[in-house]
Short mmCIF file of C-alpha atoms in Angstrom, two decimals:
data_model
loop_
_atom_site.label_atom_id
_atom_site.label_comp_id
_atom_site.label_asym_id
_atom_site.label_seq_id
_atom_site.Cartn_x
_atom_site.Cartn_y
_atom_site.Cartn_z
CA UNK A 1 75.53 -58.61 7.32
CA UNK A 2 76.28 -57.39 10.84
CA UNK A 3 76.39 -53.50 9.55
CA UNK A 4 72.46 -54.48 8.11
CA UNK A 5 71.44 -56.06 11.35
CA UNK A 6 72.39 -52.75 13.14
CA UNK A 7 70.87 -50.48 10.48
CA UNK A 8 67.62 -52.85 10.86
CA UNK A 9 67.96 -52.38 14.94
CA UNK A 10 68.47 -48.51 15.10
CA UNK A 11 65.24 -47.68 13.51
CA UNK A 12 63.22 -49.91 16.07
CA UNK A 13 62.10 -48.48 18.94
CA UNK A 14 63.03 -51.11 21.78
CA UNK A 15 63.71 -51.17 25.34
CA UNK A 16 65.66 -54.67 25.11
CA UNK A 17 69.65 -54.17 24.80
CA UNK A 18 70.06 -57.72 25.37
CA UNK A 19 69.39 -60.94 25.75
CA UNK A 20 69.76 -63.28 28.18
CA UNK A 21 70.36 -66.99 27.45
CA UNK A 22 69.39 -68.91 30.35
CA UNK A 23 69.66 -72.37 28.25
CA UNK A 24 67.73 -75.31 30.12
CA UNK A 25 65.07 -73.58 32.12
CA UNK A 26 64.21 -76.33 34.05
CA UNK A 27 68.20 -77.75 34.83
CA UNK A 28 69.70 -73.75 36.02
CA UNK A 29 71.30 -75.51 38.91
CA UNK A 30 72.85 -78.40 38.01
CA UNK A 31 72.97 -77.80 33.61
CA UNK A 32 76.32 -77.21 33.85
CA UNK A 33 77.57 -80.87 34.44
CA UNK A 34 76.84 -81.33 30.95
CA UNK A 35 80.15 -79.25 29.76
CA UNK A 36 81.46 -82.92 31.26
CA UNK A 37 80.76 -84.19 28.10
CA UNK A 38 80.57 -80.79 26.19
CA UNK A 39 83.85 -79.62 26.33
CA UNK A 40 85.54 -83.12 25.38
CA UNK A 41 83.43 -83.13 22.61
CA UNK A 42 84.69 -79.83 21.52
CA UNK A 43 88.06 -80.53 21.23
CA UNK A 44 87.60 -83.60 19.88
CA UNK A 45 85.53 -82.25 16.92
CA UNK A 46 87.82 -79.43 16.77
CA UNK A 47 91.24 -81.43 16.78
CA UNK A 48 90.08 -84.09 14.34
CA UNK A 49 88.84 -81.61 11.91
CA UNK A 50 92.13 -79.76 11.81
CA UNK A 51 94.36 -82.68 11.82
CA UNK A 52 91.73 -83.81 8.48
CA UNK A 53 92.34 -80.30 7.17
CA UNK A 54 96.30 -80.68 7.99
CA UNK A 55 96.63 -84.06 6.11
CA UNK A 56 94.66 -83.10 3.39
CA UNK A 57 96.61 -80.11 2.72
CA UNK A 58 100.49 -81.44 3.25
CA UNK A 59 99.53 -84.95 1.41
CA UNK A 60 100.01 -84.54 -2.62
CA UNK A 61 97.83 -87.63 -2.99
CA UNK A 62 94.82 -86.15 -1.37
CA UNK A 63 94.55 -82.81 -3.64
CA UNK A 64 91.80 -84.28 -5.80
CA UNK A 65 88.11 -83.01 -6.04
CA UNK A 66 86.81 -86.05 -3.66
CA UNK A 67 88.81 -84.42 -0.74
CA UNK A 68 88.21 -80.96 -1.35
CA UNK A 69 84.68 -81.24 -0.75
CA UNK A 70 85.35 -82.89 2.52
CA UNK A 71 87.71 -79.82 3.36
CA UNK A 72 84.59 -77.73 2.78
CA UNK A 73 82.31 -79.72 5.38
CA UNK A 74 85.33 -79.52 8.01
CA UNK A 75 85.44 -75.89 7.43
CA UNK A 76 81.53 -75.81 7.86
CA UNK A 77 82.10 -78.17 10.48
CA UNK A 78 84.73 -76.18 12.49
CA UNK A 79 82.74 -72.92 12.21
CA UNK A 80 79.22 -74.19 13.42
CA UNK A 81 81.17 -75.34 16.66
CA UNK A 82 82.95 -72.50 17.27
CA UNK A 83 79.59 -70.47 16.58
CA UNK A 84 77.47 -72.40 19.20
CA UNK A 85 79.46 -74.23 21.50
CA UNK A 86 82.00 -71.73 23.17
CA UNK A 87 78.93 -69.68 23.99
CA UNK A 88 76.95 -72.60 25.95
CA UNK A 89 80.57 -72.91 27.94
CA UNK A 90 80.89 -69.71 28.82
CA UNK A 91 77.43 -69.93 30.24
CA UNK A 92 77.40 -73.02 32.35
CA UNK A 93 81.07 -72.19 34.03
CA UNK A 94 81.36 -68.41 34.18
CA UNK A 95 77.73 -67.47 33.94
CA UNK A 96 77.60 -65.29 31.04
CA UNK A 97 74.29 -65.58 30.01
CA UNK A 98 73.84 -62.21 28.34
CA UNK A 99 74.78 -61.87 24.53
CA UNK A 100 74.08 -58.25 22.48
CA UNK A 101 71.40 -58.05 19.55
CA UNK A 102 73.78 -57.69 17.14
CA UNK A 103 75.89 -60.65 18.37
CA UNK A 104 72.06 -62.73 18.63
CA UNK A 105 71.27 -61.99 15.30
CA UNK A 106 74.69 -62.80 13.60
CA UNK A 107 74.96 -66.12 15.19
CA UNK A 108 71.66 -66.67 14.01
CA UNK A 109 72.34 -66.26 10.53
CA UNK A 110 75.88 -68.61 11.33
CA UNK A 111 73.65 -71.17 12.25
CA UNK A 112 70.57 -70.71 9.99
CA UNK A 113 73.15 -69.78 6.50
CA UNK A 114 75.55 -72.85 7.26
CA UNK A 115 73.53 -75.81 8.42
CA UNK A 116 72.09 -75.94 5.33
CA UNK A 117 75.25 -75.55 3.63
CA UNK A 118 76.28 -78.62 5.15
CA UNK A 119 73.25 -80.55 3.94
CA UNK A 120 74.21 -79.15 0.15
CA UNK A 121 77.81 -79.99 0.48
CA UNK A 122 75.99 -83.61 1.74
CA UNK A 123 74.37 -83.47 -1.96
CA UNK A 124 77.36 -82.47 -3.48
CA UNK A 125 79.60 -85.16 -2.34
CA UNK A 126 76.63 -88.02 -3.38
CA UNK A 127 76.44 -86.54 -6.59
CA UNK A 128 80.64 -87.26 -6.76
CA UNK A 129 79.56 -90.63 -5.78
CA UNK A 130 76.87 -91.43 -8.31
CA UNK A 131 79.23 -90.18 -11.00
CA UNK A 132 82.29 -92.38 -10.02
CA UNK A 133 80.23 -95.32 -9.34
CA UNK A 134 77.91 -94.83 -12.48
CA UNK A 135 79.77 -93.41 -15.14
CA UNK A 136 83.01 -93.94 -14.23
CA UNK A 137 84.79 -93.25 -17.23
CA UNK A 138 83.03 -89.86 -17.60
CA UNK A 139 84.15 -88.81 -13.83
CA UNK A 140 87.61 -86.99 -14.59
CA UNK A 141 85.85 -84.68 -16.82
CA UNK A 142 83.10 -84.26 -14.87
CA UNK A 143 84.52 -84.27 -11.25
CA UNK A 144 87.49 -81.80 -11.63
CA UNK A 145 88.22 -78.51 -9.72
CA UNK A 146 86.21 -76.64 -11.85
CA UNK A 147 83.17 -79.05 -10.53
CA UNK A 148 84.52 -78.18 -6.57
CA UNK A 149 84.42 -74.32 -7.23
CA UNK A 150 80.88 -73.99 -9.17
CA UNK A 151 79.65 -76.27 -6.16
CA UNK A 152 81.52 -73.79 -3.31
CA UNK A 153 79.59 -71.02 -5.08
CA UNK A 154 76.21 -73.10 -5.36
CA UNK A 155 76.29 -74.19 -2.19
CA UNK A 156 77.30 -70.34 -0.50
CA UNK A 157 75.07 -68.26 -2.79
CA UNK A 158 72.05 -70.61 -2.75
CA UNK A 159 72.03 -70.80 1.13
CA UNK A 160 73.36 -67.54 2.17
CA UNK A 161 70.24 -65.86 -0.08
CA UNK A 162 67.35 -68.40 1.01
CA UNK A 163 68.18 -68.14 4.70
CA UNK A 164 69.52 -64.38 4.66
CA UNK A 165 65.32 -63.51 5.68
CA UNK A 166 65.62 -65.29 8.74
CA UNK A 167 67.88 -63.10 11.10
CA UNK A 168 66.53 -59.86 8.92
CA UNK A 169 62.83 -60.76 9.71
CA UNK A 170 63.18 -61.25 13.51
CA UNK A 171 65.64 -58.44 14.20
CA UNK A 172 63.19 -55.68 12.34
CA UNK A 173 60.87 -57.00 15.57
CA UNK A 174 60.18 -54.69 18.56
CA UNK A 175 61.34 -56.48 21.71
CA UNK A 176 59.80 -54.59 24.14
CA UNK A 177 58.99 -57.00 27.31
CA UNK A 178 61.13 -60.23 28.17
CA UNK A 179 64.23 -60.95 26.88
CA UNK A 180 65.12 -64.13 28.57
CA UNK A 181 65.49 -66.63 25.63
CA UNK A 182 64.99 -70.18 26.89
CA UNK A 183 67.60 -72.02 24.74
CA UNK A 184 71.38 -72.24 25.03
CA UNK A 185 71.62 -70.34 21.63
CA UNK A 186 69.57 -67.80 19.26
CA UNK A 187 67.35 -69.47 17.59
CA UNK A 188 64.90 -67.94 15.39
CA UNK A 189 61.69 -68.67 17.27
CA UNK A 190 63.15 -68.76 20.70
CA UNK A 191 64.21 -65.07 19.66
CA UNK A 192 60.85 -63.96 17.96
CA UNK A 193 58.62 -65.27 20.61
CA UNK A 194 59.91 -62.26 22.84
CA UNK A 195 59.14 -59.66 20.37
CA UNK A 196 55.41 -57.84 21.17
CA UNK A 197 55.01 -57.89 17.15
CA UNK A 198 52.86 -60.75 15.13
CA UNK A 199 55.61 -63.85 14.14
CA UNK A 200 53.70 -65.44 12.17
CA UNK A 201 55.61 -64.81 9.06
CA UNK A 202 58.76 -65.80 10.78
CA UNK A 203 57.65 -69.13 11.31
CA UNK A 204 55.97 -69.67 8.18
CA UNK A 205 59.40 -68.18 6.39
CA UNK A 206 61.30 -70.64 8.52
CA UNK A 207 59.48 -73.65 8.05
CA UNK A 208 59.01 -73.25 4.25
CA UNK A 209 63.03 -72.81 4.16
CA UNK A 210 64.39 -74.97 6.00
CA UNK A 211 61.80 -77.69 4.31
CA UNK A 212 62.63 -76.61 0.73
CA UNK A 213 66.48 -76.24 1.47
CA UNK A 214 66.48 -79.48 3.72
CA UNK A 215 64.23 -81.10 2.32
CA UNK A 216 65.07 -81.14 -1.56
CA UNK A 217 68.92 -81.97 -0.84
CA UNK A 218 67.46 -85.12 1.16
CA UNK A 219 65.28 -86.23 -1.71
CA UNK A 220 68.53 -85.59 -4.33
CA UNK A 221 70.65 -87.64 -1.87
CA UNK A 222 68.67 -90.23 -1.66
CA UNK A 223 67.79 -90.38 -4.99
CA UNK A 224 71.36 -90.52 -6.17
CA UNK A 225 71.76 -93.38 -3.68
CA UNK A 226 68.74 -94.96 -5.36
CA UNK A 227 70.93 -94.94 -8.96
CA UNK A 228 74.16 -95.91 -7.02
CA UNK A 229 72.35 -98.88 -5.66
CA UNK A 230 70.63 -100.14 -8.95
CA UNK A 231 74.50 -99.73 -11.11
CA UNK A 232 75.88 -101.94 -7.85
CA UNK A 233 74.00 -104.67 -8.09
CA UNK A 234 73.87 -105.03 -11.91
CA UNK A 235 78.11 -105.18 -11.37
CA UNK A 236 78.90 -108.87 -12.16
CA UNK A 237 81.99 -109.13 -10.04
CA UNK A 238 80.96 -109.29 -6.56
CA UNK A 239 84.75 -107.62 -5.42
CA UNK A 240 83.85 -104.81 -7.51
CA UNK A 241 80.58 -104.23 -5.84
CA UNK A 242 82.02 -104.47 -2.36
CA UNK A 243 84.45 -101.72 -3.41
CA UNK A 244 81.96 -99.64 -4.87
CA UNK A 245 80.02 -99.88 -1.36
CA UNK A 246 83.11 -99.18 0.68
CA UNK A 247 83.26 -95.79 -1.34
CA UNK A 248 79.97 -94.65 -0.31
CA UNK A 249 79.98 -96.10 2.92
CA UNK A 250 81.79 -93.62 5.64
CA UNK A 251 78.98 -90.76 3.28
CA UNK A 252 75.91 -92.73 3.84
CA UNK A 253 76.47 -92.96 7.15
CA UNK A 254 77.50 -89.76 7.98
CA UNK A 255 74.25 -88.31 5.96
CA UNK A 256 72.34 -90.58 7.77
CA UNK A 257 73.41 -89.41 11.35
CA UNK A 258 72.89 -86.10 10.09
CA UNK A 259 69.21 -86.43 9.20
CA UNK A 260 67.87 -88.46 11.23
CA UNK A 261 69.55 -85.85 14.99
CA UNK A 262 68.03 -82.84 12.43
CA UNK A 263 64.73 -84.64 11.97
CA UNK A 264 64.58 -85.96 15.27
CA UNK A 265 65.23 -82.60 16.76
CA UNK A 266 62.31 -80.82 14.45
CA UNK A 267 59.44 -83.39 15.45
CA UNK A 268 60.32 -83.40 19.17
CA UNK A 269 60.45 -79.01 18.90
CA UNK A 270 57.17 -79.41 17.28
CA UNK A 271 55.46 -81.46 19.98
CA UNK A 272 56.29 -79.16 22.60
CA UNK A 273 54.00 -79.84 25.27
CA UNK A 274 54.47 -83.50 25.01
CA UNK A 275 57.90 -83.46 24.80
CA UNK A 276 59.94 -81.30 27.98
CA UNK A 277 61.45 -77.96 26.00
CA UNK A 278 64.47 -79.30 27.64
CA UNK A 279 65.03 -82.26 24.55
CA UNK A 280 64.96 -80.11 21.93
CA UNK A 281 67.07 -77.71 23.08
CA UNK A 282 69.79 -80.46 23.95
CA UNK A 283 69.81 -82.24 20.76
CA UNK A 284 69.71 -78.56 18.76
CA UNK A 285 73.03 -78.30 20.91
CA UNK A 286 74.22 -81.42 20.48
CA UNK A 287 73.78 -81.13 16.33
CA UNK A 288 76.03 -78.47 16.38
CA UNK A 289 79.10 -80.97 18.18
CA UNK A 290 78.62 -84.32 17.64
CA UNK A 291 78.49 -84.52 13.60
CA UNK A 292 81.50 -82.51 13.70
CA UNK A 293 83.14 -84.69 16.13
CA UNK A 294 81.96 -87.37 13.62
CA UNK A 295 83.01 -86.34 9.94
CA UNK A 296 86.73 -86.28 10.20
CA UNK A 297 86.73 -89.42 12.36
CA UNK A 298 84.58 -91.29 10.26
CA UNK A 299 86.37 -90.88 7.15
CA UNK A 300 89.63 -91.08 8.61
CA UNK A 301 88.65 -94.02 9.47
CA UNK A 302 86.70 -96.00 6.69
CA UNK A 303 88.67 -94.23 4.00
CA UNK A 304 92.39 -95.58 3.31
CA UNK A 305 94.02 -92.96 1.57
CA UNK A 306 92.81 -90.48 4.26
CA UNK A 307 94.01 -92.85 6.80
CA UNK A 308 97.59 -93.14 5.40
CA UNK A 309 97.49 -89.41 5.15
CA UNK A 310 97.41 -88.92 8.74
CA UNK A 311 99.27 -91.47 9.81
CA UNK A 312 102.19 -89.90 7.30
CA UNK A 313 101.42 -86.11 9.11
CA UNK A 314 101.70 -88.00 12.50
CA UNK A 315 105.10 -89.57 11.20
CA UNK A 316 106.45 -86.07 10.05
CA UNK A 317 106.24 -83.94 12.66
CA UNK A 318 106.62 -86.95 15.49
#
């Protein structure tokens, strides 16, 4: 990927080197309280998601399909922090505001390959849902490890080749004036915007991506949720139903957190002039922390046999 991104940047005739991520434009001398609340929130994402992975791993109990799929979202969890967040640090207490084009463009593919991914692993884990709730005496055969490894390679292949276009796209650009990106990270149109080159097919390429990729693991997800809802309430027992909720609660309300920030942030970058450029830039940030922060506390929470888990690693090594 990187090794394409530099072919694709050697034959373009450029004066740009660099960019320069200034993050909030309109905050330069005061932005940098927010790593107050920044850098506690990356810890805490990153430290919950590794003590998930940890308990997941050293607790026998846990090895089952259900669990491995949430050892995928930490993973995608821990790397879109570690992709973003270090970066926006680094700027607000040090300064560093410049970042190479090849470094840009790779952490634009991080962000624009593995967002999605998170949405299909989303769509993944309600489809384990709707088959343990609905047929549950189908769900061994269906749900196995087989199942987990078909869906890692769904969920890689199909992302990593519909959003692949993205970085490619805007790095083949000439950047020949500005290259002060007003965000806190490299996003595709904050990027583009700089070049001296027409962008209209980047945006069109982004928004019919992200809308298809998005946008059809939504409709799936809710759809299953639609089927999950319908087998609940024709259960006669009314124990049985409250189970079956408790199951898909700590995932409905995880997917719904993670919608609603992503749609949130995509109306208020689309209004633009009625909205300060300062908002979405925050909450593009902030999508990048706080569901990660979120995920393995969530279902550590809500979810007993994750709960004993931990409290077992805790136990063992303390």
């Amino acid at each position: 990927m990187v090794l394409y991104l530099n072919n694709s940047l050697n034959n373009i005739s450029t004066q740009v080197t660099e960019f320069l991520m200034i993050c909030f434009p309109g905050m330069q001398d005061t932005q940098h309280w927010l790593s107050v609340v920044l850098a506690p929130l990356l810890i805490l994402a990153l430290g919950a998601n590794f003590v998930l992975l940890l308990a997941i791993w050293q607790e026998a109990s846990l090895h089952e399909p259900m669990y491995y799929l949430l050892v995928v979202l930490s993973i995608l969890d821990v790397i879109l922090c570690l992709t973003v967040i270090p970066k926006v640090l680094l700027i607000f207490w040090f300064n560093m505001k410049p970042i190479s084009f090849s470094g840009c463009f790779l952490q634009m593919f991080i962000m624009n390959t593995f967002l999605p991914m998170e949405s299909s692993t989303f769509l993944v884990m309600a489809y384990d849902r709707y088959v343990a709730i609905c047929h549950p005496l189908r769900y061994p055969s269906i749900i196995n490890e087989q199942f987990v490894i078909y869906s890692v390679i769904f969920i890689v292949f199909r992302n990593f080749l519909a959003t692949l276009p993205t970085p490619v796209l805007a790095a083949r650009l000439n950047y020949c004036a500005s290259n002060v990106v007003e965000n806190c990270i490299c996003a595709n149109i904050s990027v583009a915007k700089l070049s001296c080159g027409d962008i209209r097919l980047n945006k069109l390429y982004q928004f019919v991506s992200v809308w298809c990729l998005l946008g059809s693991d939504l409709i799936l997800i809710l759809l299953s949720y639609c089927f999950i809802l319908r087998a609940v309430l024709h259960l006669q027992a009314g124990s049985a139903a409250t189970k079956a909720l408790s199951t898909c609660g700590s995932h409905l309300i995880l997917i719904l957190f993670f919608y609603t920030l992503l749609l949130v942030f995509i109306f208020t970058n689309k209004a633009e002039k009625k909205v300060p450029l300062e908002v979405p830039i925050l909450l593009n940030v902030l999508h990048h922390l706080i569901p990660p922060a979120l995920n393995p506390i969530v279902y550590g929470v809500r979810t007993q046999e994750i709960k004993q888990g931990i409290i077992k690693l805790f136990k063992d090594h303390y």
